[in-house]
mmCIF file of C-alpha atoms in Angstrom:
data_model
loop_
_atom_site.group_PDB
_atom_site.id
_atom_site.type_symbol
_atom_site.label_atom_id
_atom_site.label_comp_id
_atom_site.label_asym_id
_atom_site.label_seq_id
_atom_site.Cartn_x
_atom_site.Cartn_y
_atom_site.Cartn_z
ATOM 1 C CA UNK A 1 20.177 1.638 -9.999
ATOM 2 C CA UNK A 2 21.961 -1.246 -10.983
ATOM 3 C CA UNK A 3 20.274 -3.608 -8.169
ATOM 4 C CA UNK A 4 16.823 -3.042 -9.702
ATOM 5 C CA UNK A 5 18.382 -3.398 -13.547
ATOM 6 C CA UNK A 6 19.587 -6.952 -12.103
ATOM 7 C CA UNK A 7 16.291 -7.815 -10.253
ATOM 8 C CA UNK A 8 14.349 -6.843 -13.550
ATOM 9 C CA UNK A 9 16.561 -8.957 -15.892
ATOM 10 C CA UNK A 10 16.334 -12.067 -13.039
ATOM 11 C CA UNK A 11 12.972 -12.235 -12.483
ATOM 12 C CA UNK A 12 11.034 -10.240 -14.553
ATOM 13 C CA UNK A 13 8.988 -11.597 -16.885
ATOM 14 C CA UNK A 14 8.192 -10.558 -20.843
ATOM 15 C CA UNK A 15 5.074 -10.855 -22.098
ATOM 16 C CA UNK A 16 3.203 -9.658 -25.200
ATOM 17 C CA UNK A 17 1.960 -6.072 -25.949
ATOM 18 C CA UNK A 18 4.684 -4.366 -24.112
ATOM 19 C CA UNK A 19 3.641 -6.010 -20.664
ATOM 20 C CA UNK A 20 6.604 -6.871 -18.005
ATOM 21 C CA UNK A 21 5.374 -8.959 -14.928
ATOM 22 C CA UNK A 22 7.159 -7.892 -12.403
ATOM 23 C CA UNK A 23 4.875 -9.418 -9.609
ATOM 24 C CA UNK A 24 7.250 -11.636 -7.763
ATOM 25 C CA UNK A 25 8.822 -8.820 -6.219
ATOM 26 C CA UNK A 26 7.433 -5.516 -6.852
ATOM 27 C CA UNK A 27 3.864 -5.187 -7.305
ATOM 28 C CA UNK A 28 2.244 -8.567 -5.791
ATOM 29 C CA UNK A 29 4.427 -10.081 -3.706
ATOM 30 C CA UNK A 30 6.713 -7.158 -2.286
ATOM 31 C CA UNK A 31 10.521 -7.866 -1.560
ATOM 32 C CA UNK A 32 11.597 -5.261 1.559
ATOM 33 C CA UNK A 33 14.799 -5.870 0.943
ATOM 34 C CA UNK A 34 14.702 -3.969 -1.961
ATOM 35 C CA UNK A 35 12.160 -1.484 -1.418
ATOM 36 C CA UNK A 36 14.520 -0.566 1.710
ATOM 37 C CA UNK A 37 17.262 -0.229 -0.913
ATOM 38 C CA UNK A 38 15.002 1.656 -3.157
ATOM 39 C CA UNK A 39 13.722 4.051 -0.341
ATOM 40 C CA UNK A 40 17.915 4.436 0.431
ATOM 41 C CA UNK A 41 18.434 5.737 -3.263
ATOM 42 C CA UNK A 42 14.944 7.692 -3.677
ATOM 43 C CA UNK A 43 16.371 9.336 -0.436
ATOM 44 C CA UNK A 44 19.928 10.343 -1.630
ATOM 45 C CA UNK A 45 18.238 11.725 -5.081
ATOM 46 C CA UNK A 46 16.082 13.789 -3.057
ATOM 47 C CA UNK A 47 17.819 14.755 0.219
ATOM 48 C CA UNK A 48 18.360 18.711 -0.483
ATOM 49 C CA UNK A 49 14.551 18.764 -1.842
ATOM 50 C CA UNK A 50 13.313 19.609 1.614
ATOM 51 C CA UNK A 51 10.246 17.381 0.980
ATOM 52 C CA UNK A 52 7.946 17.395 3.987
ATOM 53 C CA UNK A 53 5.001 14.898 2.096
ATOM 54 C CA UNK A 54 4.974 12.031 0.111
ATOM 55 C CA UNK A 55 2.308 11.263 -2.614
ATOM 56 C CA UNK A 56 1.246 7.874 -4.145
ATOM 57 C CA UNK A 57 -1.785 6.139 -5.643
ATOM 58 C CA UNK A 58 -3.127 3.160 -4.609
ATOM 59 C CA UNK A 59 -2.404 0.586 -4.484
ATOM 60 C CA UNK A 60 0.766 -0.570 -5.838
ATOM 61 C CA UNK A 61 2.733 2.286 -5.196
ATOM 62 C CA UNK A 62 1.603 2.749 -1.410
ATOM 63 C CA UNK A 63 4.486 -0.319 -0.121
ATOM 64 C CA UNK A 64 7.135 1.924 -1.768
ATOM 65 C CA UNK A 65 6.065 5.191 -0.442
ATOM 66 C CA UNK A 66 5.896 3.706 2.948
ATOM 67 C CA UNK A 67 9.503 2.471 3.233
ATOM 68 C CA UNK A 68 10.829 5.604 1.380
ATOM 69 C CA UNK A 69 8.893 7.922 3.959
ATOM 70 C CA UNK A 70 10.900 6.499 7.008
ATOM 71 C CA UNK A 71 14.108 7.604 5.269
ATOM 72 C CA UNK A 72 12.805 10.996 4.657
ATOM 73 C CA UNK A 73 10.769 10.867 7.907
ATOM 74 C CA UNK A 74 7.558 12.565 6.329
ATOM 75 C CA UNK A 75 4.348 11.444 6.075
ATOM 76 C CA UNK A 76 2.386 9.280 3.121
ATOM 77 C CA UNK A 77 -0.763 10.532 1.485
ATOM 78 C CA UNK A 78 -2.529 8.190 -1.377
ATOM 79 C CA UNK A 79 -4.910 9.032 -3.599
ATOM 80 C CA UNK A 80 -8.020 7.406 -3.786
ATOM 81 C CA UNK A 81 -9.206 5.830 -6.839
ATOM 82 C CA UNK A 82 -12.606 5.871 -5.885
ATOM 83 C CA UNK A 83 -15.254 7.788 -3.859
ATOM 84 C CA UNK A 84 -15.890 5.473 -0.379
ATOM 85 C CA UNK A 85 -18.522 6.497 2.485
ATOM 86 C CA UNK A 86 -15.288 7.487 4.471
ATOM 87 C CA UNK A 87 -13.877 10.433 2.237
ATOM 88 C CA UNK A 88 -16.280 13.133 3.366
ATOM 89 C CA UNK A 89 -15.900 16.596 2.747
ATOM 90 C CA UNK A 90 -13.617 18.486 0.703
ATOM 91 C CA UNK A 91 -11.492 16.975 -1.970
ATOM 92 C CA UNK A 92 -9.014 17.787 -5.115
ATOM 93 C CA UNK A 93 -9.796 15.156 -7.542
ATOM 94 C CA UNK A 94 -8.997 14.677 -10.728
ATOM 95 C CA UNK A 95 -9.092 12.195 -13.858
ATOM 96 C CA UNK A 96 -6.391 9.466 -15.141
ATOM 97 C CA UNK A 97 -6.649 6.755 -17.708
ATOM 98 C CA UNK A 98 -5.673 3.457 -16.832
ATOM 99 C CA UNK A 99 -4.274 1.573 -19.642
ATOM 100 C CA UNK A 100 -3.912 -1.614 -18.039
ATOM 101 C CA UNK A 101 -7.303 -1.896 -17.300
ATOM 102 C CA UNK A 102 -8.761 -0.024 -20.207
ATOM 103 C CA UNK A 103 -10.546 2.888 -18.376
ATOM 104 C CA UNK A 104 -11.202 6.005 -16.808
ATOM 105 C CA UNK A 105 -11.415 6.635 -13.331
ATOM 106 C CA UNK A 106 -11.064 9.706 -10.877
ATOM 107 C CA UNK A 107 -8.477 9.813 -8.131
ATOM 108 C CA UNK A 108 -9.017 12.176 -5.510
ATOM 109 C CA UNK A 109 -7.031 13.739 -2.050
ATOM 110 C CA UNK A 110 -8.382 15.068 0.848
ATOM 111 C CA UNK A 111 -7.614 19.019 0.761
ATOM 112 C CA UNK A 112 -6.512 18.889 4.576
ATOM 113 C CA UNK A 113 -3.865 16.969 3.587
ATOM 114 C CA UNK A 114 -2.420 19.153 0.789
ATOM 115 C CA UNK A 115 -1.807 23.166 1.213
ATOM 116 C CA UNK A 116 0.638 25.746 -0.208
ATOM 117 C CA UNK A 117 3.205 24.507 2.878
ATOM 118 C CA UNK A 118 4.031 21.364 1.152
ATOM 119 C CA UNK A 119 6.768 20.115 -0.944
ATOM 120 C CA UNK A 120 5.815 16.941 -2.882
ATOM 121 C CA UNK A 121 7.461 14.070 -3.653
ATOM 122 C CA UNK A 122 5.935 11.542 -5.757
ATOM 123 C CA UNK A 123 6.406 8.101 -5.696
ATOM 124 C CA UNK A 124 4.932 5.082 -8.111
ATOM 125 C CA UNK A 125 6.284 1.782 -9.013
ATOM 126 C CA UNK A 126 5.542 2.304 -13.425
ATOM 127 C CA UNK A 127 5.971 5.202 -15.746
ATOM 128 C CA UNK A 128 4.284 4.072 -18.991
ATOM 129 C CA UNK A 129 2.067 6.569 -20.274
ATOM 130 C CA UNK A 130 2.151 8.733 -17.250
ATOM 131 C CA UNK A 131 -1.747 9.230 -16.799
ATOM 132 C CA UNK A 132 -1.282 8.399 -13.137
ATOM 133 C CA UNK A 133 1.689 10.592 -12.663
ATOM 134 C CA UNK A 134 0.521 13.512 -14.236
ATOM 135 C CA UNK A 135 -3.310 13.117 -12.501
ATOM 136 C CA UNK A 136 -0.747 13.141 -9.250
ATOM 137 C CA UNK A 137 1.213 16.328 -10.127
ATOM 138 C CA UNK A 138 -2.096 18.376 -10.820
ATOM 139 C CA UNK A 139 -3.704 17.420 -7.487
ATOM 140 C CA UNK A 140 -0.393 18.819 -6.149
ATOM 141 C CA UNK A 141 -0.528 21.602 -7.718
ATOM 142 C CA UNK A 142 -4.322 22.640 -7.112
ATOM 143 C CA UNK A 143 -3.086 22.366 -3.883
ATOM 144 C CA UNK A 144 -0.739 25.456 -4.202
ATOM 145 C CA UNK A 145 1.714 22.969 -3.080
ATOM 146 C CA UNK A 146 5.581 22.153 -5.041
ATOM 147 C CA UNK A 147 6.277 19.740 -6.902
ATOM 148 C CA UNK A 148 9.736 18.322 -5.802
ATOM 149 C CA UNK A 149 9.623 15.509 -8.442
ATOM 150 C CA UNK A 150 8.475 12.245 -8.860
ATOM 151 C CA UNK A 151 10.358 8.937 -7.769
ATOM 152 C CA UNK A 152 9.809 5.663 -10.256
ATOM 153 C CA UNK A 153 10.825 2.067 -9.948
ATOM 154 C CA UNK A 154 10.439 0.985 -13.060
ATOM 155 C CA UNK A 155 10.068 3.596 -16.499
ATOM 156 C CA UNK A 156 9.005 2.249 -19.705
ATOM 157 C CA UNK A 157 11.305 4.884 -21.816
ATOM 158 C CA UNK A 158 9.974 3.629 -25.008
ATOM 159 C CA UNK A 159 6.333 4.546 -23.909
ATOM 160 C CA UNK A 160 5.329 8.555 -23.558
ATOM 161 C CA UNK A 161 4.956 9.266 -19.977
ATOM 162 C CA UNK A 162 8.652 9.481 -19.069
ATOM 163 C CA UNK A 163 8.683 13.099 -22.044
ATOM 164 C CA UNK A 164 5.575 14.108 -21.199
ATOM 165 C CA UNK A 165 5.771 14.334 -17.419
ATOM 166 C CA UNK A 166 9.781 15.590 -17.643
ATOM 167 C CA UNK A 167 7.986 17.836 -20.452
ATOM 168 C CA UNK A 168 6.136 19.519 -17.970
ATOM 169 C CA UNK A 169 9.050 20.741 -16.106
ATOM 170 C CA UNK A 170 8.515 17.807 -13.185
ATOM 171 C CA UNK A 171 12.145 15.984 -12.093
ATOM 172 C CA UNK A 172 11.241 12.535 -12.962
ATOM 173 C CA UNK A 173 13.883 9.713 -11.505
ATOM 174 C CA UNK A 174 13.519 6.327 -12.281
ATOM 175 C CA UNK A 175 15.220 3.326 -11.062
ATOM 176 C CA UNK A 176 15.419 1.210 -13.704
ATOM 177 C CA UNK A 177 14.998 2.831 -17.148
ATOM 178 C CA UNK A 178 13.736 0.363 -20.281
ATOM 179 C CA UNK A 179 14.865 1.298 -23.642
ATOM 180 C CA UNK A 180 13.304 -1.583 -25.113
ATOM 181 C CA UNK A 181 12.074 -4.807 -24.550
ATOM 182 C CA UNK A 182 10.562 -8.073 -26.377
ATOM 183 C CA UNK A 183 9.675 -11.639 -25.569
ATOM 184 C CA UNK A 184 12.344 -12.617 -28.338
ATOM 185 C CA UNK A 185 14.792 -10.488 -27.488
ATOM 186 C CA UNK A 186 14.609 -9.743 -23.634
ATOM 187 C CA UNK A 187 15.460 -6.396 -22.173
ATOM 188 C CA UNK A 188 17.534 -3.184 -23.306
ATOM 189 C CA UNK A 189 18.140 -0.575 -20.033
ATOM 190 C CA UNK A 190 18.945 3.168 -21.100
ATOM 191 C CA UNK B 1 -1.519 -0.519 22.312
ATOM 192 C CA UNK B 2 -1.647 2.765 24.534
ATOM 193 C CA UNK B 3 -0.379 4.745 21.443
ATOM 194 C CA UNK B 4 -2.781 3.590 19.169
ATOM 195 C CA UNK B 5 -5.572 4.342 21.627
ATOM 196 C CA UNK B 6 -4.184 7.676 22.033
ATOM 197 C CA UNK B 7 -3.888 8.565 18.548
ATOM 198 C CA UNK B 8 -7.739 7.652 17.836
ATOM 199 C CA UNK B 9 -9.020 9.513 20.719
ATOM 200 C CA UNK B 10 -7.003 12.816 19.402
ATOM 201 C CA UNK B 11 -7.375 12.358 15.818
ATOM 202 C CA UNK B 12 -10.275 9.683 15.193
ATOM 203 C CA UNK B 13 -13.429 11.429 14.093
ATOM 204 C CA UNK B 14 -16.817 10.132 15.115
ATOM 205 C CA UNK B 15 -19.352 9.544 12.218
ATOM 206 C CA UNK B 16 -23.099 8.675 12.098
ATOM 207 C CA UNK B 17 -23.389 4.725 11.326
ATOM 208 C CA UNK B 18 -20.935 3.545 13.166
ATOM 209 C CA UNK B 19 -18.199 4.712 11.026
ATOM 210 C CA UNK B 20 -14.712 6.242 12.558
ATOM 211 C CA UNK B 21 -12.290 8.624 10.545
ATOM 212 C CA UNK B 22 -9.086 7.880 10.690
ATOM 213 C CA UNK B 23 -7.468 9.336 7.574
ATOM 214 C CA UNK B 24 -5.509 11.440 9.253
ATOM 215 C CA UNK B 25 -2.697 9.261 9.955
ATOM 216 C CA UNK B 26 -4.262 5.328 8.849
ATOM 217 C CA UNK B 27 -6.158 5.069 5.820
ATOM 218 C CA UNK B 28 -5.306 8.414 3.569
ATOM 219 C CA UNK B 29 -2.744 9.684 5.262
ATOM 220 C CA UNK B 30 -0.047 7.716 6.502
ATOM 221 C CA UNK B 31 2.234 8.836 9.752
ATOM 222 C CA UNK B 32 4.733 6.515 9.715
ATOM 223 C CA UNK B 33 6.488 6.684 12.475
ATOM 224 C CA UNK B 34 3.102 5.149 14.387
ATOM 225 C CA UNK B 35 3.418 2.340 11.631
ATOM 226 C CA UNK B 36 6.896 1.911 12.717
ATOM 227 C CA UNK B 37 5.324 1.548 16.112
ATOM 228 C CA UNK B 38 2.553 -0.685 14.749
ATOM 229 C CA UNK B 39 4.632 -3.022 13.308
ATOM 230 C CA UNK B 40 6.911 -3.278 16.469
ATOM 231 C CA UNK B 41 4.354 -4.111 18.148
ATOM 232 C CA UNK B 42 3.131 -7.111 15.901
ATOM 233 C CA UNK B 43 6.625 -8.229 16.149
ATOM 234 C CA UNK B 44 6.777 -8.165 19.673
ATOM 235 C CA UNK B 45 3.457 -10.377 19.524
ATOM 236 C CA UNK B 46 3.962 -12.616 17.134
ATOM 237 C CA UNK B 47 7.740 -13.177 17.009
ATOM 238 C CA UNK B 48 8.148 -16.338 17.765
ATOM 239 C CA UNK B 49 5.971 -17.504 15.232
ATOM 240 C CA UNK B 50 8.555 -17.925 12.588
ATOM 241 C CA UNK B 51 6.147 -16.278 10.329
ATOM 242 C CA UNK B 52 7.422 -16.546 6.677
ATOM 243 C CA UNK B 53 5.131 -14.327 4.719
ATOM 244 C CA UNK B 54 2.419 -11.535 5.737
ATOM 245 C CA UNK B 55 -0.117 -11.067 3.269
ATOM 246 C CA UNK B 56 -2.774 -8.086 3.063
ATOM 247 C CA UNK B 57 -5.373 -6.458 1.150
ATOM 248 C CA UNK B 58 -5.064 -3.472 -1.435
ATOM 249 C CA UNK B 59 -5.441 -0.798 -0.455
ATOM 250 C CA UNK B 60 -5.157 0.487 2.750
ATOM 251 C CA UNK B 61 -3.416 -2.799 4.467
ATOM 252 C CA UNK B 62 -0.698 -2.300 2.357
ATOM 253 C CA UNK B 63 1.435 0.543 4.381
ATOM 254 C CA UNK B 64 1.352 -1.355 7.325
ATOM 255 C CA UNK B 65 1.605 -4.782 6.134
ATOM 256 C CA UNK B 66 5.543 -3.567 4.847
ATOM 257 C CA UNK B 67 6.762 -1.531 7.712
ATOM 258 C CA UNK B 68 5.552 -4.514 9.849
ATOM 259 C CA UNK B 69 7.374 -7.066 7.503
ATOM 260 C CA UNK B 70 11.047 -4.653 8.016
ATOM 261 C CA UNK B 71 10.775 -6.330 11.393
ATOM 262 C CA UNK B 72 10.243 -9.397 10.597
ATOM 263 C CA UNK B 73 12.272 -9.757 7.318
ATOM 264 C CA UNK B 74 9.892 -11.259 5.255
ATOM 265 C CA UNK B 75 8.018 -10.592 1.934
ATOM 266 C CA UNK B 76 4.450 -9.152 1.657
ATOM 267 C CA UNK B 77 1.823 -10.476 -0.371
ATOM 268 C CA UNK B 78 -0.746 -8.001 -1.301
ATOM 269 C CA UNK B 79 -4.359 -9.589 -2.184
ATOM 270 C CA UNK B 80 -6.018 -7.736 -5.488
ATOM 271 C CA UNK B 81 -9.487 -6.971 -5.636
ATOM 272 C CA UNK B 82 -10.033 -7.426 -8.994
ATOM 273 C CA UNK B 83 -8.683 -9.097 -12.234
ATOM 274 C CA UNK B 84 -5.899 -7.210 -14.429
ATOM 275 C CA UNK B 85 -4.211 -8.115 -17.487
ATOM 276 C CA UNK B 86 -1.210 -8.531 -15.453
ATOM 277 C CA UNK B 87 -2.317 -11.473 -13.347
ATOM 278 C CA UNK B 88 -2.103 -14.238 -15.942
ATOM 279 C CA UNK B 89 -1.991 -17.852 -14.618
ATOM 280 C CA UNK B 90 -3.433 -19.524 -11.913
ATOM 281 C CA UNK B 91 -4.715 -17.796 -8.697
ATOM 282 C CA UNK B 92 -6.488 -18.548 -5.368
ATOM 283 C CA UNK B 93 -9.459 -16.757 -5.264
ATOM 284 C CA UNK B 94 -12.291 -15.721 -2.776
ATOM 285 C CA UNK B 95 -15.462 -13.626 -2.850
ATOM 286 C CA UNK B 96 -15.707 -10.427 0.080
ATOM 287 C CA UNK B 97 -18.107 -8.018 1.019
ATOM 288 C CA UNK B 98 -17.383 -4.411 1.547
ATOM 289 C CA UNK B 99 -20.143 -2.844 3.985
ATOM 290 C CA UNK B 100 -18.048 0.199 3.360
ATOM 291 C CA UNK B 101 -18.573 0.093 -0.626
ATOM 292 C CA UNK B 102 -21.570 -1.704 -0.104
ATOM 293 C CA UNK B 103 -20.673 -4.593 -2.676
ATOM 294 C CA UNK B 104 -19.538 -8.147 -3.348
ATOM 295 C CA UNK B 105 -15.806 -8.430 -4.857
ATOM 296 C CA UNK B 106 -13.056 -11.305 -5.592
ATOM 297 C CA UNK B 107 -9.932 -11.069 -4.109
ATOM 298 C CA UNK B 108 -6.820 -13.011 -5.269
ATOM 299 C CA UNK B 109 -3.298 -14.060 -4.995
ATOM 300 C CA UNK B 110 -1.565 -16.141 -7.863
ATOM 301 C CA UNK B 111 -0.278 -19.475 -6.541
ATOM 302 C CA UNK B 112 3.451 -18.879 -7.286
ATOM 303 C CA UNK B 113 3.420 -17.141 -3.925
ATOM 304 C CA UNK B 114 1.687 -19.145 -1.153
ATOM 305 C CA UNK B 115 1.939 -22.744 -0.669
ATOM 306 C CA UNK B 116 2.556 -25.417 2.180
ATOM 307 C CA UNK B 117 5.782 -24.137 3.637
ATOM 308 C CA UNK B 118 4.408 -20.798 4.207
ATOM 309 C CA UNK B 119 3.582 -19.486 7.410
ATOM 310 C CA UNK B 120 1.280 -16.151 6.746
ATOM 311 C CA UNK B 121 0.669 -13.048 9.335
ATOM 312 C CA UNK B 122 -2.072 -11.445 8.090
ATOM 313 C CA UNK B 123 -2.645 -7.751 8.984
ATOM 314 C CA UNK B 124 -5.022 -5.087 7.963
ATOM 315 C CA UNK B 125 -5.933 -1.961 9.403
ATOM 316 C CA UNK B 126 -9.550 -2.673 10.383
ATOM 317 C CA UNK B 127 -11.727 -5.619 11.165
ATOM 318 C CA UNK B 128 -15.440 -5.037 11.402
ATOM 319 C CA UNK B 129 -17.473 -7.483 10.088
ATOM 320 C CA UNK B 130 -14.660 -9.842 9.165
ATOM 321 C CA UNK B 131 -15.021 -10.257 5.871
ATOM 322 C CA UNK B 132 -11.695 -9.037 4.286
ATOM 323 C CA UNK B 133 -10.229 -11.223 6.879
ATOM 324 C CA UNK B 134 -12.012 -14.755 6.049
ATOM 325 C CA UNK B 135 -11.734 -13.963 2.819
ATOM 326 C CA UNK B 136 -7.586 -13.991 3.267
ATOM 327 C CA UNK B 137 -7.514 -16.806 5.394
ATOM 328 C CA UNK B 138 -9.670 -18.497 3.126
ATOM 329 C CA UNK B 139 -6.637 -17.930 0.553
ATOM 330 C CA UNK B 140 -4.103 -18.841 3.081
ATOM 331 C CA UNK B 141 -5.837 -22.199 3.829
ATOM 332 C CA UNK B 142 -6.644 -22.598 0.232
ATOM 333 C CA UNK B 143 -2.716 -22.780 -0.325
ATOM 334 C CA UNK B 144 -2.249 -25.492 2.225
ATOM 335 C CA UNK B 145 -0.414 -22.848 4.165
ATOM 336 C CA UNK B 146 -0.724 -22.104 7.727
ATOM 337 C CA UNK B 147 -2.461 -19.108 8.943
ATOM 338 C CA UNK B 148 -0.321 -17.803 12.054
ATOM 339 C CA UNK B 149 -2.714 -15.025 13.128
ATOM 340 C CA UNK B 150 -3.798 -11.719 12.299
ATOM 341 C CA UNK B 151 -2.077 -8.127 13.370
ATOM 342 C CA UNK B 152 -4.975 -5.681 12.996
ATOM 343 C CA UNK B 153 -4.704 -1.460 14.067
ATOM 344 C CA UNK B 154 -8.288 -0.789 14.751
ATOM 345 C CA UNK B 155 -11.211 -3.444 15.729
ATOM 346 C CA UNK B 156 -14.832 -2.189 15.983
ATOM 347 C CA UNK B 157 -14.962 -4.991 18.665
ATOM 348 C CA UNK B 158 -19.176 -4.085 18.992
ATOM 349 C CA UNK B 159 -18.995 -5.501 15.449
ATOM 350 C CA UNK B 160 -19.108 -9.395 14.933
ATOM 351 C CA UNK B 161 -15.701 -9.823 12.746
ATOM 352 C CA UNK B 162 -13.678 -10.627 16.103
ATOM 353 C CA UNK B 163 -15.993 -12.918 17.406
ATOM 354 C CA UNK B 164 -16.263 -14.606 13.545
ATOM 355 C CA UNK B 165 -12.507 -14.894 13.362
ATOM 356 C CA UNK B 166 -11.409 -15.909 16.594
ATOM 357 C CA UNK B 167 -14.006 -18.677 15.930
ATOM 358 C CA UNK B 168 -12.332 -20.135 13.493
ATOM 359 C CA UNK B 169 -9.406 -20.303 15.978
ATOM 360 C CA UNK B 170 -7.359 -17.816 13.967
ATOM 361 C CA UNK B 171 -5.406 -15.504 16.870
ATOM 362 C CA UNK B 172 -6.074 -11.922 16.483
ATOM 363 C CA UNK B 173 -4.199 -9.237 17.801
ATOM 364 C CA UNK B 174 -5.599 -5.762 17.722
ATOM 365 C CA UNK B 175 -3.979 -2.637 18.375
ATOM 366 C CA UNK B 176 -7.141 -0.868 19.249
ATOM 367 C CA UNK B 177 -10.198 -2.541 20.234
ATOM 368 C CA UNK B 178 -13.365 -0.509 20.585
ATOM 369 C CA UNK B 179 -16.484 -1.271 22.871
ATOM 370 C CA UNK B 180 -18.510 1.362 21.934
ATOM 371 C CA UNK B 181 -18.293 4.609 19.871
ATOM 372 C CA UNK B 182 -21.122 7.263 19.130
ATOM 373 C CA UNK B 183 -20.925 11.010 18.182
ATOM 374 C CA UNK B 184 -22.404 11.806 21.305
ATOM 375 C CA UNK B 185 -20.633 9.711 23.769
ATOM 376 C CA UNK B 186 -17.362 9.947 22.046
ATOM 377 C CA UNK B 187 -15.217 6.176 22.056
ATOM 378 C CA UNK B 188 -15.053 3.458 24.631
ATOM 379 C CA UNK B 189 -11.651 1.006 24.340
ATOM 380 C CA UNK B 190 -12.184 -2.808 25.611
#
């Protein structure tokens, strides 16, 4: 998507140990605009997919699975990084590593939420390592419910996730698609 | 907001303590069209406001906080709850409790994106004791913006967060205030 290619290269920002800050529009402060126009082409990838629910993980990806649901006109459903007071009963839960902030934590859906009825589309605004994504697809799938794919703003294609989720037989499509990138010499798209 | 009212009294699910489930279609999962509805509302409200920027809380602020902003045509700020690697630089910061997680956190937004020409809608999806919500305008205030008001889906109005922020003479606005609630007596609307 050539918009978010654009929007990357404009006001993203390089920084050292493979980390691109793309806060100013995309994961802190949230441009509409563009999630609208991301929602638009997560739609038309999608359309024929039948996809009745989509799944994200707080909290970053929740803003883009919001404005891509009205386009599909399905429901949301995030997964909970954390056990609250609220989430009682039964849940599928599962573990992912987070690399930005060096740990491990357990996500976790509600299993009225999720059944062998559903087709799944997820949605998250990085594919690095894929920890989240794949922690995602198994909750789907202890759910007896399909896997349509997985929708991605941004994919770091010189880290792992993007093989190892597509390795698992899971349509992965991504936005924006970095081959490479470094504070001296900026940013390579696929 | 007769819908929203509606909605609780169908799908909200009484709790001991004082706590309602709504994670049917608010907090876990997501029915969007009612957000659409939701944020039409807070549009209808606060309109003329010429609000610039509505800012939020991770997680479960975030869904509504950017169907509201379609409306309005503005950018959302999402507060974080806790320091990553990819916040570098300076930040406004403020401390909140969650009675919920039953613990003290920081929230924070980087300065790039409040200052003294912003004029902030702040919405979340529940006000109880108020915390979450000082603790934003707090931010807002720190910035030298101006806090317009608050959109909120669900107030425990038998709770003292209301009272607390309408004290500060910040205007709330909430879709769904409740008197009274108890598993045996079922919900009361103000």
């Amino acid at each position: 998507m050539k918009l978010m290619e654009e929007r990357i290269r404009r006001d993203g920002k390089i920084r050292e140990g493979g980390v691109l800050k793309v806060d100013s529009f995309l994961n802190h402060q949230m441009d509409i605009r563009l999630y609208q126009e991301m929602g638009k082409e997560f739609f038309r990838l999608y359309e024929r997919e039948r996809v009745n629910k989509i799944l994200t993980i707080e909290a970053s990806g929740i803003g883009i699975a919001c404005i891509t649901a009205e386009y599909f006109d399905v429901p949301v459903i995030f997964a909970k990084k954390s056990k609250t007071k609220n989430i009682a009963g039964e849940v599928y839960t599962t573990q992912v590593e987070s690399f930005t902030h060096g740990k491990v934590y357990d996500i976790m859906v509600s299993k009225e939420f999720l059944g062998p009825e559903d087709r799944v589309l997820m949605i998250d605004d990085f594919l690095a390592n894929g920890s989240a994504l794949k922690g995602l697809a198994q909750l789907v799938r202890d759910a007896g419910a399909a896997v349509v794919g997985a929708g991605i703003c941004v994919e770091k294609a010189f880290q792992p996730g993007g093989d190892l989720i597509r390795g698992m037989g899971i349509r992965v499509e991504s936005l924006a698609r970095i081959k490479s990138m470094s504070v001296e010499n900026g940013i390579e798209f696929c």
